[in-house]
Short mmCIF file of C-alpha atoms in Angstrom, two decimals:
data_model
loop_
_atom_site.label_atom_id
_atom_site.label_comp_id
_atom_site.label_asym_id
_atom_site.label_seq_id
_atom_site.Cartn_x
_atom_site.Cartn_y
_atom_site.Cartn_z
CA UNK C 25 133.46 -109.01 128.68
CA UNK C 26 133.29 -111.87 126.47
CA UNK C 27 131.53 -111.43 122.66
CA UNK C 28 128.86 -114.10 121.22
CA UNK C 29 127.21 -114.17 118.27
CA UNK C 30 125.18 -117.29 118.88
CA UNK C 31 122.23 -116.20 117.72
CA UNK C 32 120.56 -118.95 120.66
CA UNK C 33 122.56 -116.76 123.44
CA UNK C 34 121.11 -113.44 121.93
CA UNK C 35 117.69 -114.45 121.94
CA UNK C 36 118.10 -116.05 125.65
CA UNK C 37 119.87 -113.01 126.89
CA UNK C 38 116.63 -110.77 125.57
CA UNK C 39 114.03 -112.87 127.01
CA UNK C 40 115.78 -112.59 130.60
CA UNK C 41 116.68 -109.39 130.77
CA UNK C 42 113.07 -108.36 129.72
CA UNK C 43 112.24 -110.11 132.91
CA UNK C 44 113.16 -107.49 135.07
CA UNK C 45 113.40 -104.03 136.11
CA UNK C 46 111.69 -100.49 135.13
CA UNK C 47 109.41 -100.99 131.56
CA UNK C 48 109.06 -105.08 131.54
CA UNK C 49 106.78 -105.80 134.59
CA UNK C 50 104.22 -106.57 131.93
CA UNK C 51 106.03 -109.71 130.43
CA UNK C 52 107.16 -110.67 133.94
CA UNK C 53 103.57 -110.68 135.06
CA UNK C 54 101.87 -112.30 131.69
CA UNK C 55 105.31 -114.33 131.72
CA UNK C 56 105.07 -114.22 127.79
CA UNK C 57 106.04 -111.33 125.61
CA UNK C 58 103.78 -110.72 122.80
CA UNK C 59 104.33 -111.93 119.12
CA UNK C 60 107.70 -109.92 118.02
CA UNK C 61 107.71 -107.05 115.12
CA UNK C 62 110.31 -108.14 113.00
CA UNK C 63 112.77 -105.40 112.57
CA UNK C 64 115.17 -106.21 109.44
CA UNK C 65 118.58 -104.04 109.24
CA UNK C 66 119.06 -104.03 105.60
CA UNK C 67 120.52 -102.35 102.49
CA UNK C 68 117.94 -100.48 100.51
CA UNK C 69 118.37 -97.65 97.30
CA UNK C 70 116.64 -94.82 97.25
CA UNK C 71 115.84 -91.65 95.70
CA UNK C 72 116.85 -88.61 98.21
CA UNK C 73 119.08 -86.35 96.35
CA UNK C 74 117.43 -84.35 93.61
CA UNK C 75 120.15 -86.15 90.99
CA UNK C 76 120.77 -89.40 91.06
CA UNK C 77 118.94 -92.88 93.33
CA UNK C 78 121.48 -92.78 96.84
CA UNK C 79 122.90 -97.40 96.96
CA UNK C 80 122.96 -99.02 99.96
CA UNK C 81 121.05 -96.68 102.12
CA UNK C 82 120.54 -98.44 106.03
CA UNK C 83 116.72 -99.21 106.85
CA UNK C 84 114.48 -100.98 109.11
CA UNK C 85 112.23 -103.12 107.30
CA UNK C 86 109.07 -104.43 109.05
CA UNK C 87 108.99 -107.97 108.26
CA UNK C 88 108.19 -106.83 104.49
CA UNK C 89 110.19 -105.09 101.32
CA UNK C 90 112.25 -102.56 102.62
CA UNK C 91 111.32 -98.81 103.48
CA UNK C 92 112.55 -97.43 101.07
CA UNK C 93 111.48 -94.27 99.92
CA UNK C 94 110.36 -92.85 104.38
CA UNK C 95 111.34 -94.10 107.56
CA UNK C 96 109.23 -96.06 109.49
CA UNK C 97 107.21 -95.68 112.56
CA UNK C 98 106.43 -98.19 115.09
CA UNK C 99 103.38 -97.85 117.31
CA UNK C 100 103.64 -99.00 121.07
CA UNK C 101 100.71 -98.42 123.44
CA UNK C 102 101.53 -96.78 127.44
CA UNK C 103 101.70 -99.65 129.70
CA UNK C 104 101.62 -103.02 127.63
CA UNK C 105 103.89 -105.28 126.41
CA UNK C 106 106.02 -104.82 122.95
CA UNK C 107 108.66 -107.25 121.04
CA UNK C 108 110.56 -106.48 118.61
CA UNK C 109 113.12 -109.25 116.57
CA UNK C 110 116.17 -107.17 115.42
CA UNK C 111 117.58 -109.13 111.90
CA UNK C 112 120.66 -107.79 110.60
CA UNK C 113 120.99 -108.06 107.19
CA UNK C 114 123.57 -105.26 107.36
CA UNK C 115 127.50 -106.32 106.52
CA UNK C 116 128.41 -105.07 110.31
CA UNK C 117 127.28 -105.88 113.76
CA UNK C 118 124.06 -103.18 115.03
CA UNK C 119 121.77 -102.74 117.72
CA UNK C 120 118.32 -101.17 118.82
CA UNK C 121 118.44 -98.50 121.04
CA UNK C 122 115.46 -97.09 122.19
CA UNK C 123 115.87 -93.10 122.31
CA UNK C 124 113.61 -92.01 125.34
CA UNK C 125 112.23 -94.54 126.88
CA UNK C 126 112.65 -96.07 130.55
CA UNK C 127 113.03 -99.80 130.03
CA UNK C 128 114.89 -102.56 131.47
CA UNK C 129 118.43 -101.90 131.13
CA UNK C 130 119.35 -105.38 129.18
CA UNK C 131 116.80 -103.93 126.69
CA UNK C 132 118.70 -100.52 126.12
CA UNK C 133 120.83 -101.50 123.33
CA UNK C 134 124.69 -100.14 124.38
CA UNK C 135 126.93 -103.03 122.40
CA UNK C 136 129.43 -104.20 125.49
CA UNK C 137 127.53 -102.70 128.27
CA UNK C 138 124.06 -104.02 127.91
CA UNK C 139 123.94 -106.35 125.16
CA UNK C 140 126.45 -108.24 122.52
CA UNK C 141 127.05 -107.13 119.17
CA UNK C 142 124.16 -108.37 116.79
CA UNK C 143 126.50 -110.03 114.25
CA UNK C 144 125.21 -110.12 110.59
CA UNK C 145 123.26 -112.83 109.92
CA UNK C 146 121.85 -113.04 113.74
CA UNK C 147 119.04 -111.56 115.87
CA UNK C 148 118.33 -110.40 118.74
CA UNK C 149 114.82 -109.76 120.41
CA UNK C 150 113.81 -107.29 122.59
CA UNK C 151 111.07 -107.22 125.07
CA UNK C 152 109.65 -103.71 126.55
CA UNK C 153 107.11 -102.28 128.00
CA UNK C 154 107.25 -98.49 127.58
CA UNK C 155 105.59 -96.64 130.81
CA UNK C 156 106.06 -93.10 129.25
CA UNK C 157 103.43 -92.15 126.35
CA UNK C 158 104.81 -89.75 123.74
CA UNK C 159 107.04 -89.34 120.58
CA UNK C 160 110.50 -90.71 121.04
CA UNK C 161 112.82 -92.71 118.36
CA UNK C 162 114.80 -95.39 117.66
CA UNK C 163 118.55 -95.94 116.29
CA UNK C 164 121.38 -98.34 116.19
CA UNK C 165 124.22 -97.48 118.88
CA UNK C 166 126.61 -99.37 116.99
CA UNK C 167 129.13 -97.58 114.13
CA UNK C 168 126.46 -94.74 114.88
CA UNK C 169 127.98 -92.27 112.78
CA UNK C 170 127.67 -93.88 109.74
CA UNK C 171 124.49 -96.16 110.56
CA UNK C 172 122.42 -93.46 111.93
CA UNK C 173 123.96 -91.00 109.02
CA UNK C 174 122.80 -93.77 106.25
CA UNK C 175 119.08 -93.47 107.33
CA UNK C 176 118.84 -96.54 110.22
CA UNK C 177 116.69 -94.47 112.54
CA UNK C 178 112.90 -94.40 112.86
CA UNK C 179 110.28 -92.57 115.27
CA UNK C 180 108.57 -94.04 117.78
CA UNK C 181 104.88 -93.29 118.70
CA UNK C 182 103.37 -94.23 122.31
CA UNK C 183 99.79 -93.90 122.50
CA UNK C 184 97.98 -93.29 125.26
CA UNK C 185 94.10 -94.22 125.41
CA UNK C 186 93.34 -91.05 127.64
CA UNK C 187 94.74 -88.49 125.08
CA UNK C 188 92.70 -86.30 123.42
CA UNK C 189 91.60 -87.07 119.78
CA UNK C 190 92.91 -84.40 116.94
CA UNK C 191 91.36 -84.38 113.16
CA UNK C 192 94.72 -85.66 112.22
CA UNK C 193 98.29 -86.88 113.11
CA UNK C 194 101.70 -86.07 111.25
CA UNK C 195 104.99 -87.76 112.26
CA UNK C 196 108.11 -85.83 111.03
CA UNK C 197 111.75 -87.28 110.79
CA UNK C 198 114.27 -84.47 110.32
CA UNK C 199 117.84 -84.78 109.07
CA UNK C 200 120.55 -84.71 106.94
CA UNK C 201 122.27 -86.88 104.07
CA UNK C 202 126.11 -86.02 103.69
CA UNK C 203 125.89 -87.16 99.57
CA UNK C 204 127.89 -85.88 96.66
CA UNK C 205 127.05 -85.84 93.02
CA UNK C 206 124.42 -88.85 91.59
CA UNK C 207 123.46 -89.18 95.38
CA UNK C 208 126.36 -90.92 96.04
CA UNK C 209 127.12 -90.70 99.76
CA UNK C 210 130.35 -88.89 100.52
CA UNK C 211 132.89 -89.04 104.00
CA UNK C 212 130.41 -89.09 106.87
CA UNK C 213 132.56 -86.09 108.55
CA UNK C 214 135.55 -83.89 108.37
CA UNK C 215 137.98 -83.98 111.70
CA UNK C 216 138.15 -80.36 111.67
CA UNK C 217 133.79 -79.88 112.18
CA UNK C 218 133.79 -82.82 114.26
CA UNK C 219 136.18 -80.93 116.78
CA UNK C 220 133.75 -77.83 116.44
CA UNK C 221 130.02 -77.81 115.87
CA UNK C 222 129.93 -80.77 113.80
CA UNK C 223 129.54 -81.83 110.24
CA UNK C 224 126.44 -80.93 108.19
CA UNK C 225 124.58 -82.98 106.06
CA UNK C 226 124.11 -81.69 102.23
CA UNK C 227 120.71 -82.67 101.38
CA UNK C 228 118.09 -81.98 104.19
CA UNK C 229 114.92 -83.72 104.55
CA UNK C 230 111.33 -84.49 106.26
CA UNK C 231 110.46 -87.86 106.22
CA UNK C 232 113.14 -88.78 103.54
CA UNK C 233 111.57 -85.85 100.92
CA UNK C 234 112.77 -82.56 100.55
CA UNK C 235 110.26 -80.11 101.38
CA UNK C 236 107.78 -82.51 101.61
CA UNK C 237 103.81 -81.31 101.89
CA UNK C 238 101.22 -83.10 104.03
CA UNK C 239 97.45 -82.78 103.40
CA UNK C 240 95.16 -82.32 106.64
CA UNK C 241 91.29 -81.34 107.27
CA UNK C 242 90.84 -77.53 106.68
CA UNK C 243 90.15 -75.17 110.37
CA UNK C 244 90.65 -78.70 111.80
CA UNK C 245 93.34 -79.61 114.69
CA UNK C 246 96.70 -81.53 113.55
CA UNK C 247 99.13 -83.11 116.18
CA UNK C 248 102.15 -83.00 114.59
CA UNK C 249 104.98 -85.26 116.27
CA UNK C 250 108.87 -83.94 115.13
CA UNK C 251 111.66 -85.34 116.09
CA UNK C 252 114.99 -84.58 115.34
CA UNK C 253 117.34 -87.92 114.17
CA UNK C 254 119.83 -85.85 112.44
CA UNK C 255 123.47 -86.92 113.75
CA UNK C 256 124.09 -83.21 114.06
CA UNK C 257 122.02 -79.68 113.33
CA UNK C 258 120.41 -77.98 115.56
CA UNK C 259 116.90 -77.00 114.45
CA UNK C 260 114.83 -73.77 115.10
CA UNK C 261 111.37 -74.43 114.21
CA UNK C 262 108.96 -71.94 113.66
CA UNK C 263 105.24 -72.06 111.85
CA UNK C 264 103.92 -69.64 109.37
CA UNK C 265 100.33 -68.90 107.81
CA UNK C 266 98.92 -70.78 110.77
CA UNK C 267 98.90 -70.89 114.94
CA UNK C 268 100.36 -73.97 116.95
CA UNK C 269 100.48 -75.00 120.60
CA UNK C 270 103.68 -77.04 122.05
CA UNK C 271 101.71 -79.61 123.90
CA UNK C 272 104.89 -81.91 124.35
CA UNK C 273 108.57 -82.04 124.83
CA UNK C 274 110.96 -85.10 124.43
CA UNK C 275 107.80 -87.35 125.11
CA UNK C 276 106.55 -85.22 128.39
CA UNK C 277 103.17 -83.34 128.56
CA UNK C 278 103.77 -79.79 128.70
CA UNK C 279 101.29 -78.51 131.91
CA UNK C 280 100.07 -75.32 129.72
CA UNK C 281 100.84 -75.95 126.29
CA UNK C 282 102.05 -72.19 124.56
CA UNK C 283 101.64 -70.69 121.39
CA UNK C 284 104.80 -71.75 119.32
CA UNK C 285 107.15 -68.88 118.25
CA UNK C 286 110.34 -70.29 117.52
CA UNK C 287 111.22 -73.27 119.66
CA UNK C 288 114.86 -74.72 119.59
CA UNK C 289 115.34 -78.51 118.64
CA UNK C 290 118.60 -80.47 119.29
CA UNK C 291 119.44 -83.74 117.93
CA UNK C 292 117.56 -86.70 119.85
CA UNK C 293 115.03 -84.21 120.70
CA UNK C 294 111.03 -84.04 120.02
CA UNK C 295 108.40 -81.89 119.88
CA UNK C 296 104.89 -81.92 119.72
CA UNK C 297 102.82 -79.64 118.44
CA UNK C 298 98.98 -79.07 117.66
CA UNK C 299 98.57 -76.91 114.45
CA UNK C 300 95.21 -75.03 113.69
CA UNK C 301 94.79 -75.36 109.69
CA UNK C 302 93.74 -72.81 107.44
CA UNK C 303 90.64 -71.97 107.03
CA UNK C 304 89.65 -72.88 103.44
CA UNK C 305 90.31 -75.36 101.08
CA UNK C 306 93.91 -75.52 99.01
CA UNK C 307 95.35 -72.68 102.26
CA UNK C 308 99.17 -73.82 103.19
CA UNK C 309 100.71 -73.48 106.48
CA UNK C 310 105.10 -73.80 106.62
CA UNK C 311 106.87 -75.46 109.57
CA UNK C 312 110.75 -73.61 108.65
CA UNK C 313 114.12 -73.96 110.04
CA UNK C 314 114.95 -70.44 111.50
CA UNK C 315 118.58 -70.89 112.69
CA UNK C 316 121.06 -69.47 110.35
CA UNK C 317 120.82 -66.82 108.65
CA UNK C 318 118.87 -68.67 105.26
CA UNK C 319 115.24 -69.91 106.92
CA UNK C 320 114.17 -73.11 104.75
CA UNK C 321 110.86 -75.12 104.61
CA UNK C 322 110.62 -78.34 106.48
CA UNK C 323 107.07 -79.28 105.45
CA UNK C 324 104.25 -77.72 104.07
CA UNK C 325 100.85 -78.15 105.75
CA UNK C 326 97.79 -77.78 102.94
CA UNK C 327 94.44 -77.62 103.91
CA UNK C 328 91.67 -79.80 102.77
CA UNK C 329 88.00 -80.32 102.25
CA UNK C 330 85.33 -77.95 104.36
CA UNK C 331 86.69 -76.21 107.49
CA UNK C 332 86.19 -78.35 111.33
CA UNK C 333 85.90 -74.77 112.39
CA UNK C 334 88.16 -75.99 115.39
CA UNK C 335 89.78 -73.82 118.07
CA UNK C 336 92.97 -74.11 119.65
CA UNK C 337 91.35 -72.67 123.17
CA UNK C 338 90.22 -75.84 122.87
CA UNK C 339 93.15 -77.79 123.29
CA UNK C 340 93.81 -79.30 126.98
CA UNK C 341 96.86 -80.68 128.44
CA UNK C 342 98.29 -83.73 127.74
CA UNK C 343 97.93 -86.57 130.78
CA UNK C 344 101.15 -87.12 132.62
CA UNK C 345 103.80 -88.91 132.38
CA UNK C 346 104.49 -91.25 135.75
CA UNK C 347 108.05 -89.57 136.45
CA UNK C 348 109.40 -89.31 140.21
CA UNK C 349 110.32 -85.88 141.07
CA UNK C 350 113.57 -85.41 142.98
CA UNK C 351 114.02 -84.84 146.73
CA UNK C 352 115.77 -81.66 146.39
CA UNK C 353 116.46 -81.21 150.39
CA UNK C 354 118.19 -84.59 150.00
CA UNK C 355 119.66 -85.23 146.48
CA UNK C 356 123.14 -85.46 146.25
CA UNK C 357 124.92 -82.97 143.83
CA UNK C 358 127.21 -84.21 140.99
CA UNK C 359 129.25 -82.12 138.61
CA UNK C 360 129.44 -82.67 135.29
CA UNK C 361 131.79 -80.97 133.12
CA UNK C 362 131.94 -81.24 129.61
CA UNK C 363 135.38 -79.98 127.95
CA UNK C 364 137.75 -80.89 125.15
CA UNK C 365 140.53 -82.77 125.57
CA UNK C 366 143.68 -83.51 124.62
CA UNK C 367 144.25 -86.96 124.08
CA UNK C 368 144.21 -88.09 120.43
CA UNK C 369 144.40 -91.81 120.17
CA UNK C 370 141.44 -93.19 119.47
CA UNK C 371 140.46 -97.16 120.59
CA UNK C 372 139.64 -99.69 117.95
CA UNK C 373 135.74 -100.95 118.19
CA UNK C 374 134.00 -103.04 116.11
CA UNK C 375 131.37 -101.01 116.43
CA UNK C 376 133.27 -98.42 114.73
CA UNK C 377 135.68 -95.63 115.51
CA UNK C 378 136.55 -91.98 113.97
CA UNK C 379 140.01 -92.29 114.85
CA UNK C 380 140.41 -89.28 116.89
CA UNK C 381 139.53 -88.07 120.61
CA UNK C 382 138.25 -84.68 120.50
CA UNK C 383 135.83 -84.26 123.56
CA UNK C 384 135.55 -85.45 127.52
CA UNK C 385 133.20 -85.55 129.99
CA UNK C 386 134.99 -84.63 133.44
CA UNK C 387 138.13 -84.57 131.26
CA UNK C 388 137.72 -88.28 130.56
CA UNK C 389 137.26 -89.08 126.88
CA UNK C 390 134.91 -92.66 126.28
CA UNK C 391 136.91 -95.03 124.78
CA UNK C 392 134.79 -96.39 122.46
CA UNK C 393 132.87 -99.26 122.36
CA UNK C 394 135.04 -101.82 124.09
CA UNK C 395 135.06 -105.24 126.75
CA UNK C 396 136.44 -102.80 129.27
CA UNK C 397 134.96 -99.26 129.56
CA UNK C 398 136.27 -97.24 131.71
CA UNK C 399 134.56 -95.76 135.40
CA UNK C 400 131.42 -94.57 135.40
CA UNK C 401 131.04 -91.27 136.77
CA UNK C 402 129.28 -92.05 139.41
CA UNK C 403 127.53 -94.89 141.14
CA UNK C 404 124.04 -93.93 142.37
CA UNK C 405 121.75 -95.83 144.70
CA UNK C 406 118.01 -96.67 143.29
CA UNK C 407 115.96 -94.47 144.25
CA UNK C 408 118.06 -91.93 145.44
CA UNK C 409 117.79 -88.31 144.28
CA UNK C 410 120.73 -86.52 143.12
CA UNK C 411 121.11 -83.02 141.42
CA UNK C 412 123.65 -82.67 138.38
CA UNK C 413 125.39 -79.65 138.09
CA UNK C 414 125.88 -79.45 134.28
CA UNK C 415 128.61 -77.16 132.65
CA UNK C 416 129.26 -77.20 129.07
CA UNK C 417 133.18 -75.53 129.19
CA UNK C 418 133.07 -75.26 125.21
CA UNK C 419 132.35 -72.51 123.06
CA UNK C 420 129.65 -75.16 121.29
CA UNK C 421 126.20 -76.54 121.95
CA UNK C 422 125.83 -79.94 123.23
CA UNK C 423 122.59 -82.21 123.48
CA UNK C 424 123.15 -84.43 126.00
CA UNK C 425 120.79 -87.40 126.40
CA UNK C 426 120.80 -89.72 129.29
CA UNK C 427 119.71 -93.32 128.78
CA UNK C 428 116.94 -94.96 131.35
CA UNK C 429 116.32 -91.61 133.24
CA UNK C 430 114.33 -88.74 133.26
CA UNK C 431 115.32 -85.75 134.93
CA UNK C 432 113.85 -82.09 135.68
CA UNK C 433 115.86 -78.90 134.60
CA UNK C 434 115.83 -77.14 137.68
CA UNK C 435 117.54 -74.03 136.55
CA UNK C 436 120.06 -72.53 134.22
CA UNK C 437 122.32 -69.41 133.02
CA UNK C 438 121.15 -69.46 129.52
CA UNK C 439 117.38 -69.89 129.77
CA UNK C 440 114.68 -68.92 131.49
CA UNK C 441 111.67 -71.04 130.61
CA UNK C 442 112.34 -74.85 131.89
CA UNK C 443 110.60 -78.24 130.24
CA UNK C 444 109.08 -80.80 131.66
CA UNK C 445 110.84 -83.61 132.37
CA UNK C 446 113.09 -84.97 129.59
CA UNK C 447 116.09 -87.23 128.72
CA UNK C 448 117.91 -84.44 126.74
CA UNK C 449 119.15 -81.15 127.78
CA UNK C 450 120.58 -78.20 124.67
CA UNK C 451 123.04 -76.94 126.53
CA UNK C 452 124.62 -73.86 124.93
CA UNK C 453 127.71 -72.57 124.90
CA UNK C 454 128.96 -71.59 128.33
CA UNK C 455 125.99 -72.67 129.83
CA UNK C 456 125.82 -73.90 133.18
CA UNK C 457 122.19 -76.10 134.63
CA UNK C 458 120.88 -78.04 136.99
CA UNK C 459 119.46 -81.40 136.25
CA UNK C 460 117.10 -83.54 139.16
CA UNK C 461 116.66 -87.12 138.99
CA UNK C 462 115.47 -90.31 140.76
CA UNK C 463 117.43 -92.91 140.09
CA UNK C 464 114.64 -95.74 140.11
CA UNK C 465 116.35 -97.98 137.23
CA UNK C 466 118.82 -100.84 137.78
CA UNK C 467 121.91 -100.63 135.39
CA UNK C 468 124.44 -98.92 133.13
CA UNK C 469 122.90 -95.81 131.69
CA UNK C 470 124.51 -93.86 129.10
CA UNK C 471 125.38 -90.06 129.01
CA UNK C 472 126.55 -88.81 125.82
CA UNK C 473 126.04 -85.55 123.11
CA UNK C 474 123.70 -86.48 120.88
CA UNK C 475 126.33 -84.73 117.80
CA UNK C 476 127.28 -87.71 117.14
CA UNK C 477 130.74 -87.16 116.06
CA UNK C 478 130.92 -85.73 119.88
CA UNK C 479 129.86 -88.81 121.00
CA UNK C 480 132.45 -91.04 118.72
CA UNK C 481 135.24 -88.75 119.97
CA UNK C 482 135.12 -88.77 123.79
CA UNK C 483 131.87 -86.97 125.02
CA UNK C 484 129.98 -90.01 126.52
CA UNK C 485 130.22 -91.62 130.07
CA UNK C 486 127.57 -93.70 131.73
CA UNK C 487 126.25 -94.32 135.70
CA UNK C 488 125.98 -96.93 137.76
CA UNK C 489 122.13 -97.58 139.50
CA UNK C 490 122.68 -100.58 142.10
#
């Protein structure tokens, strides 16, 4: 595959591929996107660490000074049109990709398989129409280690007109900075973790802050919208001092929302939650990490003004997403193993490379991002149904996130309650699941761990919808 950087071609590729398929039939029918939100990729310092202002920290800006001190969120609404004009101000090629939702595949943001390289200095604009409403996030797939590592990552909100009104909305943005002493960022990861679990971060924050707290009307009803952009922990998030209800899960309506107890959270994954606040005035509620054995605080909730006296009885479900279920007497059943490997040579990418091969998906390791990738693991016919058969053959937890897709856990080893439909699965160790999908969206999707060091070193594959 050929590589521009004509910023004419870039543009012209984006305004035709929004044309088409799943999540654009809204410019195709206006025939005219909207006005674009400017998205600038640019350098930005900041003050994250508790010792020193962290240079040259990656943010979106939104057509204005950059974000500096918390990521930003952009607002879509179910069912219309959106634009969005990447800039790249960065000193290395980036991309958009847009964690979650079902668009049109020349939209999705995969440098060599669905769109050029966005060369500094160029743009790119992207046209989408998201049919899903829900929280879900956005990220560069490009040198993702470092980019997404270096802060360029954001949340995305889709409203829907027909959900329920709360006393208040909170959007949370957990994850990690690897820095040193001053702030200073140090090696994004160590070859040893990123053949195990991963590489932690050493400063961990909410919204940019550490232990940030978040005012919100006393006895009143708070959605609170996480989601978790950190390139690899695991979360376990539990509430204390106050009662929540999941109502959703990676951007789908949960049919009976539950009382939270301790809910685990994966990289690439959401959750969304409704939190009853205290009662009086100046009352705190904590939302903590529980995994490990040393719990920490990821935000504090503190009550204010006069209590709503609201109830959490009161809470209803969620509308639905429009997701095809799977014709189980029919689907096709694909295996999916996910292993190490041993193959060691890594492929140059100018979209960056960690030098080693650590990880395979049906003992294939993704070669990085390059003009010729290799098979995809399997070529599936729109809208057929297929089941994968999942097994994680490691002795470490993998999200896996599928691009364009949705699918339905249909059952597993390791658990015993099952989401509703999602685009990212935790598998544990040794676990083994089924996954049902549709395939009702033209392209080259992307299957990868969300550990993004995972991802860099083999574990990622894509499939084929014709």
């Amino acid at each position: 595959m050929p590589m521009f950087s004509r910023r004419t071609f870039l543009q012209g590729s984006a305004a035709l591929g929004g044309a088409f398929a799943l999540g654009a039939g809204v410019a195709a029918r206006d025939g005219a996107a909207p006005d674009p939100q400017v998205l600038t990729a640019q350098f930005a310092d900041a003050r994250i660490a508790a010792d020193g202002v962290t240079p040259k920290i990656m943010t979106y800006g939104l057509g204005e000074a950059p974000h500096a001190s918390t990521p930003p969120v952009l607002r879509m609404r179910k069912g219309e049109a959106y634009a969005a004009r990447l800039v790249n101000l960065l000193d290395e090629p980036t991309t958009v990709h847009w964690h979650g939702l079902r668009i049109a595949n020349a939209m999705d943001g995969v440098p060599e398989m669905t769109q050029p390289y966005v060369y500094p200095g160029d743009s790119f604009d992207y046209v989408l129409t998201p049919p899903d409403a829900g929280t879900f996030w956005y990220h560069p797939h490009c040198n993702t280690l470092t980019q997404i590592g270096r802060g360029l990552a954001g949340v995305i909100v889709v409203e829907n007109p027909d959900d329920p009104v709360f006393d208040a909305e909170i959007v949370l943005n957990l994850r990690d900075w690897r820095l040193g002493t001053g702030g200073k960022f140090i090696d994004p990861f160590k070859p040893r973790d990123a053949a195990r679990g991963g590489t932690y971060g050493t400063v961990r924050t909410t919204n940019w802050q550490r232990e940030p707290v978040f005012e919100a009307p006393a006895g009143g009803l708070v959605r609170v919208r996480i989601a978790a952009t950190d390139v690899t922990r695991i979360y376990t998030v539990a509430l204390e001092s106050a009662a929540a209800k999941v109502i959703a899960l990676d951007g789908n309506p949960i049919d009976d929302p539950f009382p939270l107890d301790r809910l685990d959270l994966g990289p690439g994954q959401r959750m969304d939650i409704v939190v009853r606040m205290p009662e009086s005035e100046g009352q705190t509620a904590t939302l903590g990490n529980y995994r490990g054995s040393h719990p920490w605080t990821i935000a504090t909730f503190r009550a204010a003004g006069a209590s709503l006296k609201r109830d959490l009885r009161d809470i209803a479900p969620l509308p639905a997403n429009p997701i095809a279920e799977a014709d189980l007497s029919i689907a096709k059943r694909i295996p999916i193993e996910l292993t190490a490997t041993a193959e060691h040579e890594a492929t140059p990418s100018i979209c960056g490379s960690l030098g080693y091969t650590f990880w395979a998906i049906n003992k294939v390791p993704w070669p990085g991002d390059t003009p010729d990738p290799i098979a995809p693991i399997e070529e599936l016919k729109l809208g057929g149904s297929y089941i994968l058969q999942i097994s994680n053959r490691t002795p470490h937890a993998h999200p896996i996130h599928l691009h364009g897709l949705s699918f339905r856990i249909l059952n597993s080893n390791k658990r015993t309650f099952l989401p509703p439909p999602t685009d990212t699965i935790l598998l544990l160790p040794d676990e083994q699941a089924e996954v049902a999908l549709v395939a009702d969206n033209v392209g080259d999707w992307v299957i990868h761990c969300h550990i993004i060091e995972h991802q860099k070193t083999g574990m990622t594959g894509y499939f084929k919808v014709v």
